[in-house]
XYZ file of N, CA and C in Angstrom:
615
model
N -10.212 21.784 6.279
C -10.547 21.807 5.160
C -11.470 22.352 4.303
N -11.327 23.084 3.177
C -12.535 23.677 2.590
C -13.770 22.742 2.265
N -15.051 23.446 1.975
C -16.258 22.820 2.016
C -16.013 21.699 0.735
N -15.474 22.143 -0.352
C -15.258 21.448 -1.354
C -14.365 20.156 -1.117
N -13.516 19.838 -0.083
C -12.868 18.884 0.122
C -13.260 17.911 1.416
N -13.625 16.525 0.895
C -14.385 15.812 1.863
C -13.102 14.766 2.660
N -13.081 15.527 3.775
C -12.076 14.809 4.833
C -12.809 13.539 5.457
N -14.142 13.470 5.207
C -14.826 12.128 5.620
C -15.472 11.601 4.688
N -15.826 10.264 5.084
C -16.641 9.385 4.391
C -17.840 10.058 3.705
N -17.872 9.887 2.245
C -19.053 10.483 1.577
C -19.535 8.893 0.930
N -20.781 8.765 0.144
C -21.169 7.745 -0.546
C -20.403 7.447 -1.761
N -19.382 8.359 -2.275
C -18.900 8.170 -3.189
C -17.031 7.964 -3.093
N -17.055 7.673 -1.646
C -15.539 7.161 -1.018
C -15.542 5.849 -1.607
N -14.449 5.289 -1.850
C -14.132 3.932 -2.053
C -13.885 3.074 -0.766
N -13.955 1.839 -0.941
C -13.667 0.923 0.387
C -12.253 0.610 0.184
N -11.586 0.471 1.396
C -10.144 0.515 1.040
C -9.608 -0.979 1.718
N -8.611 -1.577 0.922
C -8.174 -2.907 1.271
C -6.744 -2.463 1.438
N -6.236 -2.867 2.672
C -4.863 -2.617 3.213
C -3.856 -4.091 3.285
N -2.864 -3.428 2.669
C -1.926 -4.894 2.720
C -0.646 -4.630 3.719
N -0.487 -5.355 4.577
C 0.685 -5.219 5.476
C 1.980 -5.638 5.045
N 3.153 -5.588 5.562
C 4.476 -5.701 5.279
C 4.998 -7.474 5.779
N 6.252 -7.476 5.466
C 7.042 -8.573 5.813
C 6.970 -8.883 7.332
N 6.665 -10.120 7.619
C 6.879 -10.521 9.024
C 5.910 -9.793 10.074
N 4.588 -9.249 9.290
C 3.740 -8.626 10.144
C 2.213 -9.208 9.847
N 1.432 -8.636 10.100
C -0.108 -9.304 10.026
C -1.235 -8.137 9.812
N -2.501 -8.496 9.916
C -3.284 -7.587 9.533
C -3.383 -6.403 10.796
N -2.902 -6.551 12.091
C -2.976 -6.137 13.030
C -2.163 -4.614 12.879
N -1.284 -4.550 11.846
C -0.603 -3.243 11.666
C -1.732 -2.436 11.455
N -2.609 -2.272 10.900
C -3.622 -1.499 10.422
C -4.488 -1.183 11.566
N -4.469 -1.447 12.745
C -5.381 -1.194 13.549
C -5.762 0.157 14.064
N -4.340 0.761 13.987
C -4.674 2.457 14.470
C -5.270 3.224 13.251
N -4.652 2.553 12.044
C -5.091 3.628 10.685
C -6.774 3.075 10.755
N -6.916 1.986 10.539
C -8.398 1.619 10.544
C -9.309 2.420 11.718
N -9.005 2.391 12.779
C -9.749 3.020 13.532
C -10.115 4.342 13.321
N -8.813 5.221 12.794
C -8.839 6.581 12.134
C -9.931 6.641 11.264
N -10.027 5.810 10.251
C -10.986 5.832 9.082
C -12.285 5.621 9.738
N -12.545 5.008 10.631
C -13.772 4.749 11.180
C -14.423 5.869 11.906
N -13.398 6.589 12.427
C -13.831 7.435 13.166
C -14.257 8.802 11.987
N -13.416 8.582 10.906
C -13.846 9.689 10.144
C -15.045 9.333 9.040
N -15.780 8.149 9.543
C -17.012 7.842 8.836
C -17.032 6.735 8.031
N -15.952 6.131 8.023
C -15.817 4.729 7.101
C -16.234 3.741 7.832
N -17.359 2.894 7.122
C -18.028 1.885 7.576
C -17.238 0.637 7.898
N -17.305 -0.173 8.889
C -16.021 -1.330 9.171
C -16.122 -2.214 7.707
N -17.471 -2.020 7.181
C -17.426 -3.183 5.845
C -16.570 -2.543 4.758
N -16.221 -1.258 4.657
C -15.641 -0.796 3.858
C -13.773 -0.587 4.002
N -13.498 -1.232 5.180
C -12.237 -1.289 5.635
C -11.636 -2.939 5.967
N -10.864 -3.326 4.916
C -10.489 -4.702 5.029
C -8.863 -5.037 5.041
N -8.573 -5.314 6.096
C -6.978 -5.993 6.147
C -7.155 -7.393 6.385
N -6.240 -7.914 5.747
C -5.963 -9.585 5.467
C -4.616 -9.749 6.086
N -4.166 -11.020 6.489
C -3.098 -11.648 6.832
C -2.405 -12.442 5.921
N -1.137 -12.572 5.458
C -0.812 -13.573 4.447
C 0.641 -13.941 4.995
N 1.065 -15.026 4.153
C 2.522 -15.686 4.423
C 3.363 -14.851 3.853
N 4.280 -14.434 4.532
C 5.096 -12.982 3.994
C 6.412 -13.789 3.501
N 6.481 -14.916 3.799
C 7.951 -15.439 3.292
C 7.726 -16.073 1.824
N 6.500 -16.206 1.314
C 6.263 -16.591 -0.063
C 6.679 -15.320 -1.278
N 6.609 -15.902 -2.332
C 7.045 -14.682 -3.415
C 5.892 -13.724 -3.279
N 6.149 -12.757 -3.575
C 5.367 -11.315 -3.701
C 4.286 -11.568 -5.011
N 4.777 -12.112 -5.975
C 3.909 -12.746 -7.267
C 2.678 -13.549 -6.590
N 2.762 -14.278 -5.717
C 2.078 -15.587 -5.165
C 0.949 -14.453 -4.208
N 1.718 -13.692 -3.275
C 0.642 -12.725 -2.649
C -0.170 -11.988 -3.508
N 0.274 -11.725 -4.808
C -0.521 -10.876 -5.732
C -1.872 -11.541 -5.811
N -1.870 -12.714 -6.034
C -3.033 -13.505 -6.443
C -3.829 -13.479 -5.282
N -3.519 -13.261 -3.999
C -4.351 -13.071 -2.878
C -5.011 -11.716 -2.881
N -4.141 -10.732 -3.270
C -4.616 -9.313 -3.155
C -5.838 -9.350 -4.256
N -5.683 -9.952 -5.515
C -6.583 -10.126 -6.522
C -8.047 -10.689 -5.815
N -7.741 -11.693 -5.061
C -8.907 -12.157 -4.306
C -9.666 -11.331 -3.407
N -8.857 -10.719 -2.489
C -9.375 -9.536 -1.666
C -9.762 -8.391 -2.402
N -9.320 -8.090 -3.314
C -10.180 -7.064 -3.869
C -11.340 -7.213 -4.230
N -11.492 -8.599 -5.182
C -12.812 -8.537 -5.418
C -13.759 -9.343 -4.410
N -13.345 -9.596 -3.110
C -14.179 -9.804 -1.935
C -14.977 -8.400 -1.374
N -13.980 -7.481 -1.343
C -14.261 -6.323 -1.035
C -15.326 -5.831 -1.904
N -15.196 -5.686 -3.199
C -15.927 -4.903 -4.133
C -17.338 -6.127 -3.950
N -17.233 -6.973 -4.049
C -18.629 -7.792 -3.893
C -19.389 -7.552 -2.490
N -18.585 -7.325 -1.356
C -19.175 -7.152 -0.138
C -19.620 -5.834 -0.014
N -19.221 -4.893 -0.616
C -19.808 -3.328 -0.332
C -20.593 -3.076 -1.784
N -20.338 -3.729 -2.803
C -21.261 -2.904 -4.218
C -20.399 -2.156 -4.787
N -19.570 -1.737 -4.224
C -18.498 -0.706 -4.754
C -18.092 -1.133 -6.336
N -17.600 0.099 -7.040
C -17.010 -0.270 -8.434
C -15.585 -0.445 -8.249
N -14.957 0.317 -7.486
C -13.600 0.629 -7.176
C -13.244 0.333 -5.829
N -11.754 -0.058 -5.392
C -11.333 0.177 -4.229
C -10.241 0.868 -4.144
N -9.557 1.379 -3.005
C -8.414 2.042 -2.763
C -7.425 0.985 -2.233
N -6.458 0.690 -2.549
C -5.380 0.081 -1.595
C -4.196 0.867 -1.004
N -4.257 0.417 0.356
C -3.165 1.162 0.931
C -2.375 0.204 1.728
N -1.031 0.174 1.483
C -0.070 -0.540 1.829
C 1.210 -0.231 2.685
N 1.577 -0.933 3.437
C 2.876 -1.088 4.342
C 4.205 -1.622 4.004
N 5.080 -1.239 3.687
C 6.596 -1.850 3.657
C 6.500 -2.881 2.342
N 6.594 -4.139 2.447
C 6.685 -5.158 1.245
C 5.082 -5.283 0.689
N 4.203 -4.808 1.585
C 2.826 -4.884 0.894
C 2.746 -4.054 -0.336
N 3.521 -3.108 -0.391
C 3.696 -2.473 -1.890
C 3.859 -3.068 -2.930
N 4.570 -4.338 -2.797
C 5.364 -4.990 -3.846
C 4.368 -5.825 -4.598
N 3.678 -6.680 -3.751
C 2.471 -7.866 -3.968
C 1.171 -6.904 -4.606
N 1.285 -5.655 -4.130
C 0.055 -4.887 -4.710
C 0.439 -4.308 -5.814
N 1.826 -3.864 -6.087
C 1.877 -3.319 -7.408
C 2.038 -4.434 -8.661
N 2.607 -5.746 -7.925
C 2.701 -6.475 -9.149
C 1.063 -7.036 -9.202
N 0.164 -6.824 -8.482
C -1.237 -7.165 -8.835
C -1.465 -5.962 -10.075
N -1.509 -4.883 -9.768
C -1.833 -3.679 -10.574
C -1.197 -3.727 -11.928
N 0.122 -4.168 -11.853
C 0.710 -4.585 -13.189
C 0.424 -5.538 -13.945
N 0.107 -6.655 -13.472
C -0.113 -7.859 -14.185
C -1.399 -8.689 -14.101
N -2.294 -8.199 -13.097
C -3.557 -8.934 -12.655
C -4.965 -8.114 -12.877
N -4.534 -6.819 -12.410
C -5.552 -6.185 -11.914
C -6.217 -5.732 -13.314
N -7.856 -5.712 -13.369
C -8.488 -4.670 -14.404
C -8.595 -3.532 -13.819
N -8.302 -2.583 -14.878
C -8.243 -1.290 -14.567
C -9.463 -0.653 -13.857
N -10.623 -1.468 -14.144
C -11.747 -0.929 -13.506
C -11.724 -1.128 -11.741
N -11.015 -2.003 -11.512
C -11.080 -2.247 -10.017
C -10.517 -1.471 -8.942
N -9.486 -0.847 -9.409
C -8.855 0.074 -8.171
C -8.638 1.688 -8.781
N -8.682 2.562 -7.873
C -8.467 4.043 -7.803
C -7.375 4.371 -7.393
N -7.147 4.335 -6.213
C -5.672 4.943 -5.998
C -4.992 3.799 -5.114
N -3.796 3.932 -4.949
C -2.730 3.154 -4.438
C -1.842 3.648 -3.662
N -1.873 3.334 -2.482
C -0.573 4.067 -1.319
C 0.600 3.263 -0.909
N 1.622 3.508 -1.180
C 2.793 2.653 -0.463
C 3.322 3.852 0.742
N 3.240 3.225 1.942
C 4.018 3.639 2.892
C 5.484 3.045 3.195
N 6.380 3.349 3.036
C 7.709 2.956 3.246
C 7.920 1.576 2.490
N 7.517 1.508 1.167
C 7.727 0.674 0.381
C 9.107 0.731 -0.253
N 9.587 -0.998 -0.041
C 10.956 -1.151 -0.621
C 10.922 -1.055 -2.359
N 10.394 -0.145 -2.836
C 10.144 -0.252 -4.379
C 11.084 -0.453 -5.243
N 12.501 0.215 -4.722
C 13.694 -0.232 -5.530
C 14.678 -1.083 -4.524
N 14.131 -1.828 -3.667
C 14.943 -2.707 -2.675
C 15.604 -2.030 -1.494
N 15.695 -2.575 -0.540
C 16.398 -2.379 0.671
C 17.605 -3.486 1.159
N 18.613 -2.713 1.833
C 19.421 -3.583 2.132
C 19.329 -4.362 3.362
N 18.179 -4.004 3.853
C 17.864 -4.939 5.324
C 17.415 -6.470 4.611
N 17.022 -6.504 3.259
C 16.753 -7.902 3.167
C 17.932 -8.648 2.677
N 19.095 -8.012 2.921
C 20.241 -8.918 2.533
C 20.392 -10.026 3.866
N 19.962 -9.579 4.934
C 20.162 -10.530 6.043
C 19.025 -11.488 6.133
N 17.971 -11.805 5.315
C 16.862 -12.660 5.626
C 16.932 -13.300 4.194
N 16.372 -14.731 4.270
C 16.594 -15.533 2.962
C 15.365 -16.157 2.405
N 14.306 -15.600 2.829
C 13.050 -16.432 2.192
C 12.772 -15.730 0.820
N 11.988 -16.324 -0.166
C 11.761 -15.725 -1.224
C 11.488 -14.363 -1.268
N 10.574 -13.797 -0.348
C 10.096 -12.445 -0.412
C 11.350 -11.806 -0.077
N 12.161 -12.183 1.006
C 13.357 -11.335 1.341
C 14.450 -10.970 0.042
N 14.406 -12.427 -0.965
C 15.364 -12.233 -1.958
C 14.666 -11.246 -2.952
N 13.479 -11.055 -3.045
C 12.735 -10.006 -4.157
C 13.055 -8.873 -3.532
N 13.230 -8.583 -2.232
C 13.169 -6.956 -2.007
C 14.524 -6.593 -1.905
N 15.421 -7.620 -2.460
C 16.758 -7.087 -2.338
C 17.308 -5.897 -3.516
N 18.012 -4.843 -3.451
C 18.374 -4.036 -4.102
C 18.924 -4.754 -5.597
N 18.433 -4.670 -6.876
C 18.904 -5.287 -7.810
C 18.140 -6.452 -8.350
N 17.077 -7.122 -7.339
C 16.534 -8.370 -7.376
C 15.911 -8.617 -9.068
N 15.872 -9.673 -9.452
C 15.168 -10.091 -10.718
C 13.388 -9.296 -10.702
N 13.183 -9.704 -9.457
C 11.471 -9.298 -9.303
C 11.561 -7.793 -9.366
N 12.138 -7.156 -8.702
C 12.404 -5.621 -8.715
C 12.462 -4.908 -10.196
N 13.589 -5.785 -10.823
C 13.904 -5.399 -12.103
C 12.595 -5.324 -13.194
N 11.899 -6.593 -13.039
C 10.764 -6.955 -13.919
C 9.406 -5.864 -13.399
N 9.349 -5.899 -12.140
C 8.194 -5.017 -11.422
C 8.403 -3.582 -11.915
N 9.838 -2.884 -11.998
C 10.087 -1.613 -12.456
C 10.421 -1.366 -13.752
N 10.385 -2.233 -14.497
C 10.393 -2.002 -15.973
C 9.528 -1.323 -16.757
N 10.197 -0.603 -17.712
C 9.057 0.274 -18.489
C 8.475 1.528 -17.551
N 7.378 1.172 -17.409
C 6.561 2.574 -16.546
C 6.184 1.710 -15.208
N 6.818 2.653 -14.205
C 6.992 2.312 -12.746
C 5.367 2.531 -12.118
N 4.739 3.166 -12.735
C 3.284 3.257 -12.346
C 2.354 3.041 -13.365
N 2.066 1.999 -13.721
C 1.425 1.587 -15.048
C -0.137 1.648 -14.741
N -0.959 1.565 -15.927
C -2.335 1.645 -15.813
C -2.788 2.960 -15.556
N -4.207 2.887 -15.536
C -4.938 4.107 -15.034
C -5.169 4.448 -13.596
N -4.462 3.688 -12.829
C -4.538 3.719 -11.311
C -3.723 5.121 -10.942
N -3.958 5.868 -9.837
C -3.415 6.813 -9.055
C -2.436 6.300 -8.054
N -1.284 6.510 -8.304
C -0.176 6.146 -7.201
C 0.335 7.251 -6.257
N 0.458 6.978 -4.824
C 1.037 7.832 -3.969
C 2.134 6.761 -3.333
N 3.327 7.744 -2.658
C 4.027 7.065 -1.723
C 4.430 8.032 -0.506
N 4.611 7.524 0.224
C 5.070 8.177 1.429
C 6.605 7.651 2.254
N 7.549 8.262 2.429
C 8.796 7.607 2.816
C 9.369 8.711 3.826
N 10.002 8.404 4.957
C 10.949 8.960 5.946
C 12.328 8.618 5.729
N 12.834 10.011 5.771
C 14.471 9.842 5.917
C 14.972 9.109 7.015
N 14.034 8.944 8.092
C 14.619 8.134 9.403
C 13.917 6.798 9.602
N 13.387 6.372 8.179
C 12.692 4.978 8.126
C 13.511 4.025 8.965
N 14.664 3.611 8.548
C 15.398 2.789 9.569
C 15.682 1.524 8.986
N 14.385 1.084 8.133
C 14.403 -0.204 7.664
C 14.344 -0.321 6.098
N 13.956 0.674 5.627
C 14.098 1.060 3.969
C 15.388 1.517 3.936
N 16.452 0.926 3.170
C 17.745 1.675 2.857
C 18.235 1.289 1.637
N 18.352 2.422 0.590
C 18.181 3.585 1.034
C 16.721 4.039 1.279
N 16.615 5.196 2.009
C 14.940 5.490 2.447
C 14.312 5.989 1.471
N 14.961 6.678 0.171
C 13.969 7.058 -1.023
C 13.771 5.875 -1.849
N 14.133 4.723 -1.602
C 13.587 3.465 -2.290
C 12.387 3.527 -2.724
N 11.404 4.112 -1.705
C 10.059 3.999 -1.959
C 9.632 4.829 -3.123
N 10.260 6.000 -3.351
C 9.668 6.913 -4.534
C 9.513 6.328 -5.744
N 8.633 6.509 -6.385
C 8.105 6.156 -7.836
C 8.130 7.106 -9.077
N 8.674 6.798 -9.978
C 8.442 7.874 -11.330
C 6.967 7.844 -11.593
N 6.292 8.978 -11.673
C 4.918 8.847 -12.086
C 4.117 9.082 -10.876
N 4.293 8.660 -9.626
C 3.457 8.862 -8.609
C 3.600 10.161 -7.536
N 2.913 10.481 -6.792
C 2.824 11.612 -6.025
C 3.607 11.032 -4.736
N 4.830 11.561 -4.647
C 5.614 11.210 -3.631
C 5.719 12.145 -2.643
N 5.606 11.641 -1.483
C 5.578 12.469 -0.174
C 6.614 12.296 0.706
N 7.477 13.126 1.030
C 8.568 12.945 2.191
C 7.854 13.145 3.542
N 7.853 12.369 4.569
C 7.455 12.898 6.077
C 8.269 13.465 6.805
N 7.825 13.659 7.797
C 8.629 14.081 8.952
C 9.612 12.932 9.234
N 10.779 12.944 10.290
C 11.284 12.117 10.538
C 11.006 11.143 11.436
N 10.036 10.008 10.918
C 9.607 9.028 11.874
C 9.983 7.457 11.427
N 9.819 6.474 12.289
C 10.305 5.426 11.841
C 9.495 4.775 10.847
N 9.932 3.347 10.445
C 9.124 2.854 9.420
C 7.711 2.426 9.918
N 7.649 1.811 11.000
C 6.154 1.250 11.807
C 5.284 2.596 11.969
N 5.893 3.902 12.321
C 5.099 4.896 12.628
C 4.399 5.339 11.327
N 4.883 4.941 10.055
C 4.043 5.465 8.887
C 2.908 4.899 9.001
N 2.520 3.780 9.695
C 1.296 3.247 9.916
C 0.356 4.113 10.883
N 0.930 4.728 12.009
C 0.594 5.271 12.994
C 0.467 6.618 13.240
N 1.502 7.151 12.696
C 1.418 8.888 12.557
C 0.211 9.553 11.985
N -0.440 10.530 12.798
C -1.531 11.110 12.409
C -1.527 11.889 11.450
N -0.450 12.774 11.158
C -0.083 13.608 9.982
C -0.458 12.756 8.960
N 0.670 11.797 8.642
C 0.554 10.648 7.502
C -1.025 10.114 7.519
N -1.561 9.924 8.492
C -2.823 9.446 8.340
C -3.784 10.342 7.237
N -3.893 11.526 7.851
C -4.515 12.645 7.492
C -4.503 13.283 6.037
N -2.770 12.953 5.737
C -2.416 13.167 3.972
C -2.927 11.862 3.122
N -2.781 10.528 3.690
C -3.074 9.552 2.937
C -5.040 9.454 3.063
N -5.675 9.832 4.080
C -7.136 10.089 3.843
C -7.435 10.943 2.758
N -6.869 12.195 2.756
C -7.128 13.313 1.950
C -6.935 12.856 0.352
N -5.684 12.041 0.059
C -5.149 11.859 -0.872
C -6.090 10.389 -1.402
N -6.764 9.484 -0.807
C -7.604 8.779 -1.329
C -9.089 9.122 -1.367
N -9.391 10.084 -0.797
C -10.871 10.530 -0.596
C -10.693 12.212 -1.082
N -10.403 12.252 -2.613
C -10.190 13.801 -2.900
C -11.499 14.551 -3.060
């Protein structure tokens, strides 16, 4: 990186909230969090949490709101960045659209998010799964109007070899910085070193 680009933590870097996906947990983020720590982020500035992934993403959005506030309070920061995997993109987008004050979040990242639905959700039947189906009422409302509302900066990463998000380009949002990755799997979006570097540089410009 050029000297003008901070690939490592600086006092102006935001703390990061990580939101995992369906049928997963905070441990999804172990690899990525360890990389952020290696690049200088204090552990206090890296927060992952687990939640009930069968409930509505609108309910989880309330938890996201609480976690953002906890992270701001713990670090004294004015804004956080949010990094999400898979379904975590939906609750956090709901939060940004309906609950967030524009002052609390700077950048938002979706890694393999079912932003326009996935056929994989046709075979599971919890509230969250129904919301992830192509054409669901939840997604219609979430995507209505501006897909990237507010003063937040939105970025997505998607793989043509995802295997879980179908169609693979469901992740792409109008108004976002959309990046197609190499041919990697759905879970590898959280562990791939190249994706990590791109995400780090995106949220830490």
